[in-house]
Amino acid sequence: MRAAACVLLVAAGLAVGVPAATALVRGEAVDWLDLVLGVLVVLYAVVAVIALAVRKGRRKGPRYVSGARIGENGPHERS
C-alpha cells in the first residue's frame, strides 16, 4: 500500500512539475506552485532512493574479521 502511494505521489508530482519546469526554461508563464511541487517530489524521490541504497548496502555483522580485541572473547589466562 505504501509503495503504491509513493508511486502515485511521484507520478502526480512529475505530471505537474515537468510542464512547469519546461515553461520556466522556455520563458513562458510559470505556475510556481506546480514547479515547487515538482521540485519537492524530485527531492523526495532522491532521498527515498538514497535511503533504499543505504538499507540494501548494510550487512549484518562485520564484513572483515581480523581477530578478537582484548577482552572480546572473555577472560584470558597468562602463561
Coordinates of C-alpha atoms in Angstrom, one line a residue:
M1 CA 0.0 0.0 0.0
R2 CA 2.8 2.4 0.9
A3 CA 4.7 1.6 -2.3
A4 CA 1.6 2.3 -4.4
A5 CA 1.0 5.6 -2.6
C6 CA 4.6 6.6 -3.2
V7 CA 4.4 5.8 -6.9
L8 CA 1.2 7.8 -7.3
L9 CA 2.8 10.7 -5.4
V10 CA 5.8 10.7 -7.7
A11 CA 3.7 10.3 -10.8
A12 CA 1.4 13.2 -9.8
G13 CA 4.4 15.4 -8.9
L14 CA 6.1 14.7 -12.2
A15 CA 2.9 15.3 -14.1
V16 CA 2.6 18.8 -12.8
G17 CA 6.3 19.6 -12.3
V18 CA 7.7 18.7 -15.7
P19 CA 5.4 21.1 -17.7
A20 CA 6.1 23.8 -15.1
A21 CA 9.8 23.3 -15.5
T22 CA 9.5 23.3 -19.3
A23 CA 7.6 26.6 -19.2
L24 CA 10.3 28.1 -17.0
V25 CA 13.1 27.0 -19.4
R26 CA 11.1 28.4 -22.4
G27 CA 10.5 31.7 -20.6
E28 CA 6.7 31.3 -20.6
A29 CA 4.4 32.0 -17.7
V30 CA 5.1 29.6 -14.9
D31 CA 2.7 28.2 -12.3
W32 CA 5.0 28.4 -9.3
L33 CA 3.0 26.1 -7.1
D34 CA 3.3 23.3 -9.7
L35 CA 7.1 24.0 -10.1
V36 CA 7.6 23.8 -6.3
L37 CA 5.6 20.6 -6.1
G38 CA 7.7 19.1 -8.8
V39 CA 10.9 20.1 -7.1
L40 CA 9.7 18.6 -3.8
V41 CA 8.7 15.4 -5.4
V42 CA 12.1 15.1 -7.1
L43 CA 13.8 15.7 -3.7
Y44 CA 11.5 13.1 -2.1
A45 CA 12.4 10.5 -4.8
V46 CA 16.2 11.2 -4.4
V47 CA 16.0 10.8 -0.6
A48 CA 14.0 7.6 -1.0
V49 CA 16.5 6.1 -3.4
I50 CA 19.4 7.0 -1.1
A51 CA 17.7 5.5 1.9
L52 CA 16.9 2.3 0.0
A53 CA 20.6 2.1 -1.2
V54 CA 21.8 2.5 2.4
R55 CA 19.4 -0.1 3.7
K56 CA 20.4 -2.6 1.0
G57 CA 24.1 -1.9 1.4
R58 CA 24.0 -2.6 5.1
R59 CA 25.1 -6.1 6.0
K60 CA 24.5 -7.9 9.3
G61 CA 27.7 -8.4 11.2
P62 CA 31.2 -7.3 10.4
R63 CA 32.5 -7.5 6.9
Y64 CA 36.1 -8.4 7.8
V65 CA 37.2 -10.2 10.9
S66 CA 40.8 -9.8 11.6
G67 CA 40.9 -11.2 15.2
A68 CA 39.4 -10.6 18.6
R69 CA 40.0 -7.4 20.5
I70 CA 41.3 -7.5 24.1
G71 CA 38.5 -8.7 26.4
E72 CA 36.2 -9.5 23.5
N73 CA 36.3 -13.3 24.0
G74 CA 36.1 -13.2 27.8
P75 CA 38.9 -13.5 30.3
H76 CA 42.3 -14.8 29.2
E77 CA 44.9 -16.5 31.2
R78 CA 48.6 -15.5 31.0
S79 CA 51.2 -18.3 30.8

